[in-house]
Amino acid sequence: MIDLAGITKTFGKTDVIREIDLKITKGEIFTLIGPSGSGKTTLLRIIDLLDTPSAGSYRFDGTDTQDPATDLIPLRRRMAMVFQKPAVLNTSVEENVAFGLKFRGVDSKIIGEQVRAALDMVGLYHLAKRRAISLSGGEMQRVAIARAIITKPEILLLDEPTANLDPLSSDTIESVIKKVNRESKTTVILATHDMVQGQRLADRIGVIMNGSLVQTGTGHDIFYRPDTQAIARFVGIDTILSGTVTKNMEGHAYIEVCGRTIEAVTSLPPGTKVNLYLRPEEVSLSLPKTNDHSRSSIRNHLTGRITGIVPFGPFERITVDCGCTITALLTRFSCEDLHLLPGMDVVAEIKASAVHVTAYKP
Ligand code: ADP
Ligand code: MG
């Protein structure tokens, strides 16, 4: 459906996005995650044909959008974009939603039916007569989505649709997006700096950093198998270590890391310098006395001392000095059960399969 190759956008002298290759298939939900300023909005605007790239090619459903003979208006009408800060008109909700169809000169009876269908889709039909500016932020965002889907776009682009919304409103918006995708087979491209949201919604995720699309893959690929240290940090992996493979038995490797040996699953041969990535949720902690290695399937037991305990949402983020710092995320109850305190000795336990290993990259 969307085929971008070597897309670059330059403002002044800087490449705001650089040589992006990306294909998006009909019917999928693709989320673009990346820190703010990484180029998400710029890329969405190019896909939506609002901006033209400085270099590269863009084919939309087989049509070359840069061919001077291509009429872009019919292509643009097959897409709809919900902007980060959607402006609502100072009229009723239904008039706001009807706007796109009125603009296209659609018959008023048909408009009435379609406004109802669009408002039903976003769960706001009961507010059809309300003035749009009196709505909450979440409701306004749903009006903006209704206004976009009423034109029956094949592709719905959403730019940070839940930024600044409370968790409950965000949940509602996410359900609406999934429903539109499922029921209307609409291809969805969504930009977010919220990596967890990206993971919840997406069939596929693309990570954009400093204008480059650095990795695309499933949620599992991105969150458990990041390609680089920068991606790993962005997706919440705070333990990144480096070491050397000392032994490898059919993919079960022994890796020397800060004076210890960590067992992991990788085919990299002995002598290879590697990076090791540990998700904090995959690290559990136990007390040295009760730690019985023989009965556990967990291969790595690293003794260390707690250096910090900091609340992290509903969890506690605990740093342990095991020669190098390893971070664990425990629920508050597990933390209390073990009576964990800074300065205590604990054993960090990590399954060999939970350690992601790549060849060393700085
Ligand atoms: P994101 O949506 O990921 O936050 P943007 O695509 O909005 O990032 O912006 C990427 C970078 O491009 C930022 O550094 C921004 O300042 C710059 N930028 C965006 N639009 C323009 C513009 N029209 N002129 C100059 N710089 C721009
Ligand atoms: Mg943006």
PDB file of C-alpha atoms in Angstrom, residues 117-226:
ATOM      1  CA  ALA A 117     -22.278   5.561  11.840  1.00  0.00           C
ATOM      2  CA  ALA A 118     -19.050   7.441  12.512  1.00  0.00           C
ATOM      3  CA  LEU A 119     -20.215   8.653  15.925  1.00  0.00           C
ATOM      4  CA  ASP A 120     -21.369   5.129  16.797  1.00  0.00           C
ATOM      5  CA  MET A 121     -17.950   3.826  15.855  1.00  0.00           C
ATOM      6  CA  VAL A 122     -16.266   6.166  18.357  1.00  0.00           C
ATOM      7  CA  GLY A 123     -19.050   5.788  20.938  1.00  0.00           C
ATOM      8  CA  LEU A 124     -20.170   9.414  20.908  1.00  0.00           C
ATOM      9  CA  TYR A 125     -23.585   9.359  19.218  1.00  0.00           C
ATOM     10  CA  HIS A 126     -25.241  10.429  22.480  1.00  0.00           C
ATOM     11  CA  LEU A 127     -23.257  13.673  22.311  1.00  0.00           C
ATOM     12  CA  ALA A 128     -24.150  14.499  18.674  1.00  0.00           C
ATOM     13  CA  LYS A 129     -25.917  17.754  19.580  1.00  0.00           C
ATOM     14  CA  ARG A 130     -23.355  18.980  22.109  1.00  0.00           C
ATOM     15  CA  ARG A 131     -21.051  21.858  21.267  1.00  0.00           C
ATOM     16  CA  ALA A 132     -17.741  20.297  20.377  1.00  0.00           C
ATOM     17  CA  ILE A 133     -15.652  22.785  22.363  1.00  0.00           C
ATOM     18  CA  SER A 134     -17.437  21.758  25.579  1.00  0.00           C
ATOM     19  CA  LEU A 135     -16.084  18.196  25.334  1.00  0.00           C
ATOM     20  CA  SER A 136     -13.219  16.674  27.303  1.00  0.00           C
ATOM     21  CA  GLY A 137      -9.851  16.163  25.612  1.00  0.00           C
ATOM     22  CA  GLY A 138     -10.513  12.460  25.072  1.00  0.00           C
ATOM     23  CA  GLU A 139     -13.946  13.117  23.586  1.00  0.00           C
ATOM     24  CA  MET A 140     -12.548  15.790  21.276  1.00  0.00           C
ATOM     25  CA  GLN A 141      -9.950  13.328  20.064  1.00  0.00           C
ATOM     26  CA  ARG A 142     -12.758  10.836  19.319  1.00  0.00           C
ATOM     27  CA  VAL A 143     -14.612  13.562  17.393  1.00  0.00           C
ATOM     28  CA  ALA A 144     -11.446  14.120  15.383  1.00  0.00           C
ATOM     29  CA  ILE A 145     -11.262  10.385  14.639  1.00  0.00           C
ATOM     30  CA  ALA A 146     -14.957  10.325  13.646  1.00  0.00           C
ATOM     31  CA  ARG A 147     -14.295  13.271  11.348  1.00  0.00           C
ATOM     32  CA  ALA A 148     -11.465  11.369   9.736  1.00  0.00           C
ATOM     33  CA  ILE A 149     -13.207   7.997   9.322  1.00  0.00           C
ATOM     34  CA  ILE A 150     -16.424   9.437   7.897  1.00  0.00           C
ATOM     35  CA  THR A 151     -14.578   9.918   4.611  1.00  0.00           C
ATOM     36  CA  LYS A 152     -13.936   6.139   4.621  1.00  0.00           C
ATOM     37  CA  PRO A 153     -10.191   6.424   4.239  1.00  0.00           C
ATOM     38  CA  GLU A 154      -8.226   3.341   3.288  1.00  0.00           C
ATOM     39  CA  ILE A 155      -5.414   4.656   5.445  1.00  0.00           C
ATOM     40  CA  LEU A 156      -5.881   6.391   8.752  1.00  0.00           C
ATOM     41  CA  LEU A 157      -2.880   8.298  10.030  1.00  0.00           C
ATOM     42  CA  LEU A 158      -2.819   9.346  13.665  1.00  0.00           C
ATOM     43  CA  ASP A 159      -0.183  11.595  15.185  1.00  0.00           C
ATOM     44  CA  GLU A 160       0.214  10.961  18.922  1.00  0.00           C
ATOM     45  CA  PRO A 161      -3.534  10.454  19.382  1.00  0.00           C
ATOM     46  CA  THR A 162      -3.352  10.057  23.142  1.00  0.00           C
ATOM     47  CA  ALA A 163      -0.646  12.540  24.078  1.00  0.00           C
ATOM     48  CA  ASN A 164      -1.880  14.547  27.079  1.00  0.00           C
ATOM     49  CA  LEU A 165      -4.815  12.233  27.760  1.00  0.00           C
ATOM     50  CA  ASP A 166      -5.512  10.367  30.989  1.00  0.00           C
ATOM     51  CA  PRO A 167      -5.047   6.544  30.905  1.00  0.00           C
ATOM     52  CA  LEU A 168      -8.784   5.810  30.732  1.00  0.00           C
ATOM     53  CA  SER A 169      -9.351   8.105  27.752  1.00  0.00           C
ATOM     54  CA  SER A 170      -6.257   6.661  26.104  1.00  0.00           C
ATOM     55  CA  ASP A 171      -7.680   3.159  26.500  1.00  0.00           C
ATOM     56  CA  THR A 172     -10.920   4.253  24.853  1.00  0.00           C
ATOM     57  CA  ILE A 173      -9.053   5.841  21.944  1.00  0.00           C
ATOM     58  CA  GLU A 174      -6.952   2.702  21.507  1.00  0.00           C
ATOM     59  CA  SER A 175     -10.091   0.525  21.393  1.00  0.00           C
ATOM     60  CA  VAL A 176     -11.607   2.856  18.809  1.00  0.00           C
ATOM     61  CA  ILE A 177      -8.486   2.609  16.648  1.00  0.00           C
ATOM     62  CA  LYS A 178      -8.499  -1.196  16.845  1.00  0.00           C
ATOM     63  CA  LYS A 179     -12.201  -1.296  16.010  1.00  0.00           C
ATOM     64  CA  VAL A 180     -11.772   0.928  12.950  1.00  0.00           C
ATOM     65  CA  ASN A 181      -8.953  -1.304  11.775  1.00  0.00           C
ATOM     66  CA  ARG A 182     -10.925  -4.518  12.365  1.00  0.00           C
ATOM     67  CA  GLU A 183     -14.356  -3.499  11.135  1.00  0.00           C
ATOM     68  CA  SER A 184     -13.425  -1.277   8.211  1.00  0.00           C
ATOM     69  CA  LYS A 185     -10.136  -3.012   7.327  1.00  0.00           C
ATOM     70  CA  THR A 186      -8.537   0.417   7.475  1.00  0.00           C
ATOM     71  CA  THR A 187      -4.761   0.497   7.382  1.00  0.00           C
ATOM     72  CA  VAL A 188      -3.605   2.428  10.433  1.00  0.00           C
ATOM     73  CA  ILE A 189      -0.329   4.285  10.780  1.00  0.00           C
ATOM     74  CA  LEU A 190       0.147   5.765  14.201  1.00  0.00           C
ATOM     75  CA  ALA A 191       2.979   7.810  15.645  1.00  0.00           C
ATOM     76  CA  THR A 192       3.609   7.761  19.358  1.00  0.00           C
ATOM     77  CA  HIS A 193       6.420   8.472  21.784  1.00  0.00           C
ATOM     78  CA  ASP A 194       4.718   6.014  24.145  1.00  0.00           C
ATOM     79  CA  MET A 195       6.498   2.745  23.393  1.00  0.00           C
ATOM     80  CA  VAL A 196       4.035   0.695  25.429  1.00  0.00           C
ATOM     81  CA  GLN A 197       1.139   2.033  23.414  1.00  0.00           C
ATOM     82  CA  GLY A 198       3.068   1.267  20.256  1.00  0.00           C
ATOM     83  CA  GLN A 199       3.398  -2.310  21.426  1.00  0.00           C
ATOM     84  CA  ARG A 200      -0.232  -2.715  22.523  1.00  0.00           C
ATOM     85  CA  LEU A 201      -1.684  -1.623  19.222  1.00  0.00           C
ATOM     86  CA  ALA A 202       0.707  -2.646  16.550  1.00  0.00           C
ATOM     87  CA  ASP A 203       1.039  -5.532  14.180  1.00  0.00           C
ATOM     88  CA  ARG A 204       4.406  -4.043  13.398  1.00  0.00           C
ATOM     89  CA  ILE A 205       6.512  -1.293  14.956  1.00  0.00           C
ATOM     90  CA  GLY A 206       9.086   0.982  13.411  1.00  0.00           C
ATOM     91  CA  VAL A 207      11.553   2.783  15.654  1.00  0.00           C
ATOM     92  CA  ILE A 208      12.651   6.184  14.426  1.00  0.00           C
ATOM     93  CA  MET A 209      15.591   7.943  16.084  1.00  0.00           C
ATOM     94  CA  ASN A 210      17.302  11.103  14.889  1.00  0.00           C
ATOM     95  CA  GLY A 211      15.489  10.886  11.584  1.00  0.00           C
ATOM     96  CA  SER A 212      16.491   7.318  10.754  1.00  0.00           C
ATOM     97  CA  LEU A 213      14.246   4.299  10.842  1.00  0.00           C
ATOM     98  CA  VAL A 214      16.556   2.180  12.951  1.00  0.00           C
ATOM     99  CA  GLN A 215      14.530  -1.007  13.373  1.00  0.00           C
ATOM    100  CA  THR A 216      11.202  -2.435  12.258  1.00  0.00           C
ATOM    101  CA  GLY A 217       9.650  -5.607  13.573  1.00  0.00           C
ATOM    102  CA  THR A 218       7.043  -7.100  15.848  1.00  0.00           C
ATOM    103  CA  GLY A 219       6.644  -5.892  19.411  1.00  0.00           C
ATOM    104  CA  HIS A 220       8.678  -8.900  20.495  1.00  0.00           C
ATOM    105  CA  ASP A 221      11.541  -8.017  18.129  1.00  0.00           C
ATOM    106  CA  ILE A 222      11.683  -4.423  19.259  1.00  0.00           C
ATOM    107  CA  PHE A 223      11.233  -4.939  22.996  1.00  0.00           C
ATOM    108  CA  TYR A 224      13.256  -8.133  23.420  1.00  0.00           C
ATOM    109  CA  ARG A 225      15.628  -8.099  20.444  1.00  0.00           C
ATOM    110  CA  PRO A 226      16.685  -4.478  19.924  1.00  0.00           C
TER     111      PRO A 226
END
